[in-house]
C-alpha cells in the first residue's frame, strides 16, 4: 500500500507516521528528516537545503523530487511506502504521479489556530526523530523510544512557523482537492488524543 500523509506543519504527521509505519510495516519516508540529516552531515544537498528550511520555505522541487524518486526505488519500498511531508505542492504531486500512484492520502485536519502552540512546544529526538510536546513531557529530556536526547528544531520558532503556515495554505492545501478528485483522499480529524487520531486512521484505511 502506498500512503501519503498530508496536513499542515504540526498537524501530527510525524507522530502518526511512527504508528502507521509499525502497524502496516511500511517504510516511513519524511523529506523533512532527509533534509535535516543532510544538513547535519553537511552534504551538498544539506548545504543547499539549509537556507530554505531555516526560513520555512520549500526546498526547490527538482532537488526534492529527485531525492524522493531515488528513495522510492529502494528495495524496502517494494511493498509500499508511507510518505510524510511530500508532495507539498502541485508540481511535486504531478511529478510523483509520473512514477508512482498513491493508494490512500490521509489528510490530517487540524485548525490552523492550534498549530503555533503545537510547533513552538515541539521537542524532537535527535536519534530517531520522534516528536514530543513540552506540555506532555513532564520535564523529561530523553526519548521514550530510544533514549536519545530531545532538542528543539531551529525552524520551530514563531517567525518561521508563520512562514511555514503561509506556504502550507498557498501551496500545499490545494493538494486536498487534487487527491479528492482522484478519489484517494481520506479526511482524518487530527484533534484529540494521539491514539484516538490513530484509531481514526486505522478505521479509514479499512
Ligand atoms: P508534523 O509532522 O505534522 O509537523 P508532529 O507529529 O511533529 O507534526 O507534531 C507536532 C507537535 O504536535 C508535536 O509537539 C507533537 O507532540 C504534537 N502532537 C501530535 N499529535 C498531537 C495530538 N493528537 N494532540 C496534541 N498534540 C499533538
Ligand atoms: P513539518 O514537520 O513542520 O511539516 P518538515 O519536517 O516536513 O516540517 O519540513 C521541514 C522543512 O523541510 C520545510 O519547511 C521545508 O523547508 C523542507 N521540506 C520538507 N519537505 C519538503 C518538500 N516536500 N518540498 C520542499 N521542501 C520540503
Ligand atoms: Zn528516539
PDB file of N, CA and C in Angstrom, residues 59-156:
ATOM      1  N   UNK A  59      12.242  23.678  -0.208  1.00  0.00           N
ATOM      2  CA  UNK A  59      13.471  23.381  -0.944  1.00  0.00           C
ATOM      3  C   UNK A  59      13.052  23.202  -2.412  1.00  0.00           C
ATOM      4  N   UNK A  60      13.878  23.665  -3.374  1.00  0.00           N
ATOM      5  CA  UNK A  60      13.468  23.595  -4.789  1.00  0.00           C
ATOM      6  C   UNK A  60      12.986  22.200  -5.215  1.00  0.00           C
ATOM      7  N   UNK A  61      11.958  22.218  -6.045  1.00  0.00           N
ATOM      8  CA  UNK A  61      11.284  20.987  -6.462  1.00  0.00           C
ATOM      9  C   UNK A  61      12.213  19.962  -7.123  1.00  0.00           C
ATOM     10  N   UNK A  62      13.131  20.433  -7.973  1.00  0.00           N
ATOM     11  CA  UNK A  62      13.970  19.479  -8.714  1.00  0.00           C
ATOM     12  C   UNK A  62      14.758  18.613  -7.735  1.00  0.00           C
ATOM     13  N   UNK A  63      15.334  19.270  -6.726  1.00  0.00           N
ATOM     14  CA  UNK A  63      16.145  18.560  -5.729  1.00  0.00           C
ATOM     15  C   UNK A  63      15.256  17.603  -4.928  1.00  0.00           C
ATOM     16  N   UNK A  64      14.127  18.107  -4.469  1.00  0.00           N
ATOM     17  CA  UNK A  64      13.240  17.328  -3.611  1.00  0.00           C
ATOM     18  C   UNK A  64      12.681  16.113  -4.354  1.00  0.00           C
ATOM     19  N   UNK A  65      12.229  16.332  -5.579  1.00  0.00           N
ATOM     20  CA  UNK A  65      11.630  15.235  -6.356  1.00  0.00           C
ATOM     21  C   UNK A  65      12.669  14.158  -6.680  1.00  0.00           C
ATOM     22  N   UNK A  66      13.877  14.596  -6.980  1.00  0.00           N
ATOM     23  CA  UNK A  66      14.967  13.659  -7.290  1.00  0.00           C
ATOM     24  C   UNK A  66      15.249  12.740  -6.093  1.00  0.00           C
ATOM     25  N   UNK A  67      15.282  13.342  -4.915  1.00  0.00           N
ATOM     26  CA  UNK A  67      15.548  12.581  -3.690  1.00  0.00           C
ATOM     27  C   UNK A  67      14.442  11.548  -3.460  1.00  0.00           C
ATOM     28  N   UNK A  68      13.211  11.973  -3.613  1.00  0.00           N
ATOM     29  CA  UNK A  68      12.085  11.061  -3.348  1.00  0.00           C
ATOM     30  C   UNK A  68      12.057   9.938  -4.376  1.00  0.00           C
ATOM     31  N   UNK A  69      12.279  10.290  -5.631  1.00  0.00           N
ATOM     32  CA  UNK A  69      12.268   9.260  -6.686  1.00  0.00           C
ATOM     33  C   UNK A  69      13.312   8.182  -6.363  1.00  0.00           C
ATOM     34  N   UNK A  70      14.511   8.633  -6.013  1.00  0.00           N
ATOM     35  CA  UNK A  70      15.576   7.688  -5.675  1.00  0.00           C
ATOM     36  C   UNK A  70      15.206   6.828  -4.471  1.00  0.00           C
ATOM     37  N   UNK A  71      14.633   7.466  -3.478  1.00  0.00           N
ATOM     38  CA  UNK A  71      14.281   6.750  -2.247  1.00  0.00           C
ATOM     39  C   UNK A  71      13.202   5.693  -2.498  1.00  0.00           C
ATOM     40  N   UNK A  72      12.243   6.007  -3.363  1.00  0.00           N
ATOM     41  CA  UNK A  72      11.145   5.064  -3.621  1.00  0.00           C
ATOM     42  C   UNK A  72      11.607   3.876  -4.466  1.00  0.00           C
ATOM     43  N   UNK A  73      12.779   4.009  -5.078  1.00  0.00           N
ATOM     44  CA  UNK A  73      13.316   2.883  -5.854  1.00  0.00           C
ATOM     45  C   UNK A  73      14.014   1.856  -4.963  1.00  0.00           C
ATOM     46  N   UNK A  74      14.237   2.198  -3.702  1.00  0.00           N
ATOM     47  CA  UNK A  74      14.934   1.273  -2.794  1.00  0.00           C
ATOM     48  C   UNK A  74      14.078   0.035  -2.536  1.00  0.00           C
ATOM     49  N   UNK A  75      14.779  -1.060  -2.229  1.00  0.00           N
ATOM     50  CA  UNK A  75      14.152  -2.366  -2.010  1.00  0.00           C
ATOM     51  C   UNK A  75      13.011  -2.350  -0.998  1.00  0.00           C
ATOM     52  N   UNK A  76      13.201  -1.581   0.088  1.00  0.00           N
ATOM     53  CA  UNK A  76      12.198  -1.613   1.169  1.00  0.00           C
ATOM     54  C   UNK A  76      10.871  -0.962   0.769  1.00  0.00           C
ATOM     55  N   UNK A  77      10.825  -0.353  -0.409  1.00  0.00           N
ATOM     56  CA  UNK A  77       9.569   0.269  -0.860  1.00  0.00           C
ATOM     57  C   UNK A  77       8.783  -0.646  -1.798  1.00  0.00           C
ATOM     58  N   UNK A  78       9.289  -1.858  -2.003  1.00  0.00           N
ATOM     59  CA  UNK A  78       8.643  -2.789  -2.948  1.00  0.00           C
ATOM     60  C   UNK A  78       7.184  -3.057  -2.607  1.00  0.00           C
ATOM     61  N   UNK A  79       6.882  -3.165  -1.300  1.00  0.00           N
ATOM     62  CA  UNK A  79       5.506  -3.471  -0.899  1.00  0.00           C
ATOM     63  C   UNK A  79       4.746  -2.236  -0.424  1.00  0.00           C
ATOM     64  N   UNK A  80       5.284  -1.073  -0.728  1.00  0.00           N
ATOM     65  CA  UNK A  80       4.588   0.149  -0.369  1.00  0.00           C
ATOM     66  C   UNK A  80       5.462   1.085   0.443  1.00  0.00           C
ATOM     67  N   UNK A  81       4.905   2.264   0.690  1.00  0.00           N
ATOM     68  CA  UNK A  81       5.658   3.270   1.435  1.00  0.00           C
ATOM     69  C   UNK A  81       4.692   4.216   2.128  1.00  0.00           C
ATOM     70  N   UNK A  82       5.233   4.953   3.067  1.00  0.00           N
ATOM     71  CA  UNK A  82       4.478   5.974   3.782  1.00  0.00           C
ATOM     72  C   UNK A  82       5.225   7.289   3.613  1.00  0.00           C
ATOM     73  N   UNK A  83       4.684   8.171   2.780  1.00  0.00           N
ATOM     74  CA  UNK A  83       5.344   9.452   2.526  1.00  0.00           C
ATOM     75  C   UNK A  83       4.815  10.509   3.489  1.00  0.00           C
ATOM     76  N   UNK A  84       5.729  11.196   4.158  1.00  0.00           N
ATOM     77  CA  UNK A  84       5.383  12.207   5.161  1.00  0.00           C
ATOM     78  C   UNK A  84       6.053  13.527   4.765  1.00  0.00           C
ATOM     79  N   UNK A  85       5.241  14.507   4.374  1.00  0.00           N
ATOM     80  CA  UNK A  85       5.812  15.813   4.006  1.00  0.00           C
ATOM     81  C   UNK A  85       6.119  15.955   2.531  1.00  0.00           C
ATOM     82  N   UNK A  86       5.721  15.006   1.742  1.00  0.00           N
ATOM     83  CA  UNK A  86       5.863  15.060   0.283  1.00  0.00           C
ATOM     84  C   UNK A  86       4.663  14.356  -0.323  1.00  0.00           C
ATOM     85  N   UNK A  87       4.017  14.877  -1.342  1.00  0.00           N
ATOM     86  CA  UNK A  87       4.288  16.164  -2.001  1.00  0.00           C
ATOM     87  C   UNK A  87       3.733  17.338  -1.211  1.00  0.00           C
ATOM     88  N   UNK A  88       4.275  18.532  -1.508  1.00  0.00           N
ATOM     89  CA  UNK A  88       3.879  19.743  -0.803  1.00  0.00           C
ATOM     90  C   UNK A  88       3.380  20.824  -1.747  1.00  0.00           C
ATOM     91  N   UNK A  89       3.372  20.549  -3.028  1.00  0.00           N
ATOM     92  CA  UNK A  89       2.750  21.476  -3.989  1.00  0.00           C
ATOM     93  C   UNK A  89       2.318  20.661  -5.213  1.00  0.00           C
ATOM     94  N   UNK A  90       1.614  21.320  -6.130  1.00  0.00           N
ATOM     95  CA  UNK A  90       1.061  20.596  -7.279  1.00  0.00           C
ATOM     96  C   UNK A  90       2.147  20.009  -8.168  1.00  0.00           C
ATOM     97  N   UNK A  91       3.234  20.742  -8.345  1.00  0.00           N
ATOM     98  CA  UNK A  91       4.310  20.219  -9.192  1.00  0.00           C
ATOM     99  C   UNK A  91       4.848  18.901  -8.620  1.00  0.00           C
ATOM    100  N   UNK A  92       5.060  18.870  -7.317  1.00  0.00           N
ATOM    101  CA  UNK A  92       5.570  17.637  -6.686  1.00  0.00           C
ATOM    102  C   UNK A  92       4.550  16.499  -6.815  1.00  0.00           C
ATOM    103  N   UNK A  93       3.264  16.828  -6.683  1.00  0.00           N
ATOM    104  CA  UNK A  93       2.229  15.798  -6.778  1.00  0.00           C
ATOM    105  C   UNK A  93       2.196  15.206  -8.180  1.00  0.00           C
ATOM    106  N   UNK A  94       2.303  16.068  -9.178  1.00  0.00           N
ATOM    107  CA  UNK A  94       2.276  15.592 -10.563  1.00  0.00           C
ATOM    108  C   UNK A  94       3.533  14.790 -10.885  1.00  0.00           C
ATOM    109  N   UNK A  95       4.669  15.243 -10.364  1.00  0.00           N
ATOM    110  CA  UNK A  95       5.906  14.501 -10.592  1.00  0.00           C
ATOM    111  C   UNK A  95       5.816  13.117  -9.955  1.00  0.00           C
ATOM    112  N   UNK A  96       5.334  13.067  -8.726  1.00  0.00           N
ATOM    113  CA  UNK A  96       5.187  11.769  -8.049  1.00  0.00           C
ATOM    114  C   UNK A  96       4.293  10.841  -8.873  1.00  0.00           C
ATOM    115  N   UNK A  97       3.194  11.401  -9.351  1.00  0.00           N
ATOM    116  CA  UNK A  97       2.233  10.603 -10.114  1.00  0.00           C
ATOM    117  C   UNK A  97       2.859  10.020 -11.382  1.00  0.00           C
ATOM    118  N   UNK A  98       3.887  10.691 -11.903  1.00  0.00           N
ATOM    119  CA  UNK A  98       4.519  10.194 -13.126  1.00  0.00           C
ATOM    120  C   UNK A  98       5.343   8.938 -12.877  1.00  0.00           C
ATOM    121  N   UNK A  99       5.678   8.645 -11.621  1.00  0.00           N
ATOM    122  CA  UNK A  99       6.419   7.402 -11.372  1.00  0.00           C
ATOM    123  C   UNK A  99       5.810   6.498 -10.301  1.00  0.00           C
ATOM    124  N   UNK A 100       4.792   6.965  -9.579  1.00  0.00           N
ATOM    125  CA  UNK A 100       4.168   6.118  -8.565  1.00  0.00           C
ATOM    126  C   UNK A 100       2.782   6.640  -8.202  1.00  0.00           C
ATOM    127  N   UNK A 101       1.861   5.722  -7.960  1.00  0.00           N
ATOM    128  CA  UNK A 101       0.492   6.144  -7.621  1.00  0.00           C
ATOM    129  C   UNK A 101       0.189   5.881  -6.141  1.00  0.00           C
ATOM    130  N   UNK A 102      -0.456   6.849  -5.509  1.00  0.00           N
ATOM    131  CA  UNK A 102      -0.859   6.688  -4.113  1.00  0.00           C
ATOM    132  C   UNK A 102      -2.156   5.889  -4.038  1.00  0.00           C
ATOM    133  N   UNK A 103      -2.241   4.992  -3.066  1.00  0.00           N
ATOM    134  CA  UNK A 103      -3.494   4.258  -2.831  1.00  0.00           C
ATOM    135  C   UNK A 103      -4.386   5.017  -1.867  1.00  0.00           C
ATOM    136  N   UNK A 104      -3.758   5.717  -0.915  1.00  0.00           N
ATOM    137  CA  UNK A 104      -4.527   6.456   0.079  1.00  0.00           C
ATOM    138  C   UNK A 104      -3.759   7.715   0.473  1.00  0.00           C
ATOM    139  N   UNK A 105      -4.479   8.822   0.561  1.00  0.00           N
ATOM    140  CA  UNK A 105      -3.888  10.080   1.024  1.00  0.00           C
ATOM    141  C   UNK A 105      -4.641  10.480   2.284  1.00  0.00           C
ATOM    142  N   UNK A 106      -3.945  10.426   3.404  1.00  0.00           N
ATOM    143  CA  UNK A 106      -4.565  10.749   4.690  1.00  0.00           C
ATOM    144  C   UNK A 106      -4.378  12.234   4.947  1.00  0.00           C
ATOM    145  N   UNK A 107      -5.463  12.970   4.940  1.00  0.00           N
ATOM    146  CA  UNK A 107      -5.381  14.401   5.216  1.00  0.00           C
ATOM    147  C   UNK A 107      -5.687  14.637   6.691  1.00  0.00           C
ATOM    148  N   UNK A 108      -4.649  14.885   7.469  1.00  0.00           N
ATOM    149  CA  UNK A 108      -4.830  15.118   8.899  1.00  0.00           C
ATOM    150  C   UNK A 108      -5.223  16.574   9.104  1.00  0.00           C
ATOM    151  N   UNK A 109      -6.461  16.744   9.550  1.00  0.00           N
ATOM    152  CA  UNK A 109      -7.059  18.062   9.600  1.00  0.00           C
ATOM    153  C   UNK A 109      -7.029  18.639  11.018  1.00  0.00           C
ATOM    154  N   UNK A 110      -6.314  19.752  11.177  1.00  0.00           N
ATOM    155  CA  UNK A 110      -6.259  20.438  12.483  1.00  0.00           C
ATOM    156  C   UNK A 110      -6.423  21.931  12.218  1.00  0.00           C
ATOM    157  N   UNK A 111      -7.276  22.591  12.967  1.00  0.00           N
ATOM    158  CA  UNK A 111      -7.463  24.022  12.783  1.00  0.00           C
ATOM    159  C   UNK A 111      -6.118  24.752  12.917  1.00  0.00           C
ATOM    160  N   UNK A 112      -5.842  25.641  11.947  1.00  0.00           N
ATOM    161  CA  UNK A 112      -4.548  26.318  11.913  1.00  0.00           C
ATOM    162  C   UNK A 112      -4.238  27.063  13.211  1.00  0.00           C
ATOM    163  N   UNK A 113      -5.275  27.498  13.930  1.00  0.00           N
ATOM    164  CA  UNK A 113      -5.057  28.273  15.154  1.00  0.00           C
ATOM    165  C   UNK A 113      -4.370  27.448  16.248  1.00  0.00           C
ATOM    166  N   UNK A 114      -4.410  26.116  16.126  1.00  0.00           N
ATOM    167  CA  UNK A 114      -3.794  25.264  17.158  1.00  0.00           C
ATOM    168  C   UNK A 114      -2.316  24.974  16.865  1.00  0.00           C
ATOM    169  N   UNK A 115      -1.871  25.295  15.648  1.00  0.00           N
ATOM    170  CA  UNK A 115      -0.574  24.770  15.221  1.00  0.00           C
ATOM    171  C   UNK A 115       0.628  25.521  15.770  1.00  0.00           C
ATOM    172  N   UNK A 116       0.482  26.822  15.993  1.00  0.00           N
ATOM    173  CA  UNK A 116       1.612  27.596  16.522  1.00  0.00           C
ATOM    174  C   UNK A 116       2.060  27.005  17.864  1.00  0.00           C
ATOM    175  N   UNK A 117       1.108  26.708  18.737  1.00  0.00           N
ATOM    176  CA  UNK A 117       1.451  26.169  20.058  1.00  0.00           C
ATOM    177  C   UNK A 117       2.014  24.748  19.944  1.00  0.00           C
ATOM    178  N   UNK A 118       1.464  23.961  19.047  1.00  0.00           N
ATOM    179  CA  UNK A 118       1.996  22.603  18.865  1.00  0.00           C
ATOM    180  C   UNK A 118       3.456  22.658  18.405  1.00  0.00           C
ATOM    181  N   UNK A 119       3.742  23.580  17.453  1.00  0.00           N
ATOM    182  CA  UNK A 119       5.089  23.588  16.866  1.00  0.00           C
ATOM    183  C   UNK A 119       6.117  24.253  17.770  1.00  0.00           C
ATOM    184  N   UNK A 120       5.720  25.343  18.436  1.00  0.00           N
ATOM    185  CA  UNK A 120       6.698  26.029  19.281  1.00  0.00           C
ATOM    186  C   UNK A 120       7.017  25.214  20.533  1.00  0.00           C
ATOM    187  N   UNK A 121       6.127  24.273  20.893  1.00  0.00           N
ATOM    188  CA  UNK A 121       6.401  23.417  22.048  1.00  0.00           C
ATOM    189  C   UNK A 121       6.932  22.041  21.655  1.00  0.00           C
ATOM    190  N   UNK A 122       7.173  21.841  20.391  1.00  0.00           N
ATOM    191  CA  UNK A 122       7.651  20.521  19.930  1.00  0.00           C
ATOM    192  C   UNK A 122       9.101  20.274  20.340  1.00  0.00           C
ATOM    193  N   UNK A 123       9.386  19.061  20.760  1.00  0.00           N
ATOM    194  CA  UNK A 123      10.753  18.616  21.000  1.00  0.00           C
ATOM    195  C   UNK A 123      10.930  17.330  20.212  1.00  0.00           C
ATOM    196  N   UNK A 124      12.109  17.166  19.606  1.00  0.00           N
ATOM    197  CA  UNK A 124      12.326  16.051  18.694  1.00  0.00           C
ATOM    198  C   UNK A 124      13.543  15.245  19.131  1.00  0.00           C
ATOM    199  N   UNK A 125      13.446  13.926  18.977  1.00  0.00           N
ATOM    200  CA  UNK A 125      14.583  13.072  19.324  1.00  0.00           C
ATOM    201  C   UNK A 125      15.667  13.195  18.273  1.00  0.00           C
ATOM    202  N   UNK A 126      16.884  13.436  18.706  1.00  0.00           N
ATOM    203  CA  UNK A 126      17.954  13.644  17.746  1.00  0.00           C
ATOM    204  C   UNK A 126      18.388  12.328  17.089  1.00  0.00           C
ATOM    205  N   UNK A 127      18.034  11.204  17.693  1.00  0.00           N
ATOM    206  CA  UNK A 127      18.423   9.916  17.117  1.00  0.00           C
ATOM    207  C   UNK A 127      17.353   9.287  16.228  1.00  0.00           C
ATOM    208  N   UNK A 128      16.097   9.241  16.704  1.00  0.00           N
ATOM    209  CA  UNK A 128      15.067   8.554  15.899  1.00  0.00           C
ATOM    210  C   UNK A 128      14.033   9.495  15.300  1.00  0.00           C
ATOM    211  N   UNK A 129      14.075  10.771  15.660  1.00  0.00           N
ATOM    212  CA  UNK A 129      13.170  11.734  15.032  1.00  0.00           C
ATOM    213  C   UNK A 129      11.774  11.811  15.636  1.00  0.00           C
ATOM    214  N   UNK A 130      11.500  11.015  16.658  1.00  0.00           N
ATOM    215  CA  UNK A 130      10.168  11.032  17.283  1.00  0.00           C
ATOM    216  C   UNK A 130       9.854  12.433  17.840  1.00  0.00           C
ATOM    217  N   UNK A 131       8.574  12.838  17.691  1.00  0.00           N
ATOM    218  CA  UNK A 131       8.127  14.155  18.172  1.00  0.00           C
ATOM    219  C   UNK A 131       7.465  14.057  19.532  1.00  0.00           C
ATOM    220  N   UNK A 132       7.721  15.050  20.358  1.00  0.00           N
ATOM    221  CA  UNK A 132       7.060  15.173  21.664  1.00  0.00           C
ATOM    222  C   UNK A 132       6.596  16.607  21.829  1.00  0.00           C
ATOM    223  N   UNK A 133       5.874  16.857  22.924  1.00  0.00           N
ATOM    224  CA  UNK A 133       5.485  18.235  23.218  1.00  0.00           C
ATOM    225  C   UNK A 133       5.810  18.538  24.677  1.00  0.00           C
ATOM    226  N   UNK A 134       6.388  19.709  24.908  1.00  0.00           N
ATOM    227  CA  UNK A 134       6.797  20.072  26.274  1.00  0.00           C
ATOM    228  C   UNK A 134       5.658  19.904  27.287  1.00  0.00           C
ATOM    229  N   UNK A 135       4.434  20.185  26.859  1.00  0.00           N
ATOM    230  CA  UNK A 135       3.295  20.089  27.779  1.00  0.00           C
ATOM    231  C   UNK A 135       3.081  18.661  28.307  1.00  0.00           C
ATOM    232  N   UNK A 136       3.564  17.661  27.556  1.00  0.00           N
ATOM    233  CA  UNK A 136       3.326  16.273  27.956  1.00  0.00           C
ATOM    234  C   UNK A 136       4.589  15.548  28.383  1.00  0.00           C
ATOM    235  N   UNK A 137       5.722  16.248  28.384  1.00  0.00           N
ATOM    236  CA  UNK A 137       6.984  15.575  28.714  1.00  0.00           C
ATOM    237  C   UNK A 137       7.231  15.507  30.221  1.00  0.00           C
ATOM    238  N   UNK A 138       6.549  16.346  30.967  1.00  0.00           N
ATOM    239  CA  UNK A 138       6.745  16.363  32.413  1.00  0.00           C
ATOM    240  C   UNK A 138       8.225  16.527  32.789  1.00  0.00           C
ATOM    241  N   UNK A 139       8.934  17.357  32.033  1.00  0.00           N
ATOM    242  CA  UNK A 139      10.337  17.635  32.336  1.00  0.00           C
ATOM    243  C   UNK A 139      11.339  16.618  31.784  1.00  0.00           C
ATOM    244  N   UNK A 140      10.853  15.525  31.184  1.00  0.00           N
ATOM    245  CA  UNK A 140      11.779  14.517  30.617  1.00  0.00           C
ATOM    246  C   UNK A 140      12.568  15.122  29.456  1.00  0.00           C
ATOM    247  N   UNK A 141      13.819  14.732  29.338  1.00  0.00           N
ATOM    248  CA  UNK A 141      14.657  15.300  28.281  1.00  0.00           C
ATOM    249  C   UNK A 141      15.186  14.246  27.319  1.00  0.00           C
ATOM    250  N   UNK A 142      14.759  12.994  27.513  1.00  0.00           N
ATOM    251  CA  UNK A 142      15.211  11.940  26.587  1.00  0.00           C
ATOM    252  C   UNK A 142      14.012  11.212  25.962  1.00  0.00           C
ATOM    253  N   UNK A 143      14.283  10.583  24.814  1.00  0.00           N
ATOM    254  CA  UNK A 143      13.251   9.920  24.022  1.00  0.00           C
ATOM    255  C   UNK A 143      12.773   8.635  24.686  1.00  0.00           C
ATOM    256  N   UNK A 144      11.439   8.452  24.700  1.00  0.00           N
ATOM    257  CA  UNK A 144      10.840   7.272  25.300  1.00  0.00           C
ATOM    258  C   UNK A 144      11.143   6.003  24.495  1.00  0.00           C
ATOM    259  N   UNK A 145      11.306   6.184  23.181  1.00  0.00           N
ATOM    260  CA  UNK A 145      11.512   5.019  22.312  1.00  0.00           C
ATOM    261  C   UNK A 145      12.960   4.550  22.325  1.00  0.00           C
ATOM    262  N   UNK A 146      13.919   5.504  22.290  1.00  0.00           N
ATOM    263  CA  UNK A 146      15.311   5.082  22.079  1.00  0.00           C
ATOM    264  C   UNK A 146      16.297   5.703  23.058  1.00  0.00           C
ATOM    265  N   UNK A 147      15.821   6.570  23.956  1.00  0.00           N
ATOM    266  CA  UNK A 147      16.736   7.167  24.926  1.00  0.00           C
ATOM    267  C   UNK A 147      17.542   8.333  24.389  1.00  0.00           C
ATOM    268  N   UNK A 148      17.327   8.677  23.102  1.00  0.00           N
ATOM    269  CA  UNK A 148      18.062   9.802  22.503  1.00  0.00           C
ATOM    270  C   UNK A 148      17.706  11.122  23.153  1.00  0.00           C
ATOM    271  N   UNK A 149      18.597  12.073  22.955  1.00  0.00           N
ATOM    272  CA  UNK A 149      18.396  13.408  23.534  1.00  0.00           C
ATOM    273  C   UNK A 149      17.325  14.172  22.741  1.00  0.00           C
ATOM    274  N   UNK A 150      16.500  14.947  23.434  1.00  0.00           N
ATOM    275  CA  UNK A 150      15.488  15.741  22.744  1.00  0.00           C
ATOM    276  C   UNK A 150      16.007  17.153  22.495  1.00  0.00           C
ATOM    277  N   UNK A 151      15.647  17.705  21.345  1.00  0.00           N
ATOM    278  CA  UNK A 151      16.060  19.084  21.051  1.00  0.00           C
ATOM    279  C   UNK A 151      14.905  19.829  20.396  1.00  0.00           C
ATOM    280  N   UNK A 152      15.055  21.148  20.334  1.00  0.00           N
ATOM    281  CA  UNK A 152      14.046  21.963  19.668  1.00  0.00           C
ATOM    282  C   UNK A 152      14.550  22.292  18.266  1.00  0.00           C
ATOM    283  N   UNK A 153      13.736  22.015  17.256  1.00  0.00           N
ATOM    284  CA  UNK A 153      14.139  22.308  15.891  1.00  0.00           C
ATOM    285  C   UNK A 153      14.312  23.802  15.691  1.00  0.00           C
ATOM    286  N   UNK A 154      15.335  24.164  14.902  1.00  0.00           N
ATOM    287  CA  UNK A 154      15.636  25.571  14.658  1.00  0.00           C
ATOM    288  C   UNK A 154      14.469  26.300  13.988  1.00  0.00           C
ATOM    289  N   UNK A 155      13.684  25.567  13.178  1.00  0.00           N
ATOM    290  CA  UNK A 155      12.578  26.226  12.465  1.00  0.00           C
ATOM    291  C   UNK A 155      11.275  26.226  13.274  1.00  0.00           C
ATOM    292  N   UNK A 156      11.312  25.685  14.501  1.00  0.00           N
ATOM    293  CA  UNK A 156      10.113  25.727  15.347  1.00  0.00           C
ATOM    294  C   UNK A 156      10.095  26.982  16.206  1.00  0.00           C
TER     295      UNK A 156
END
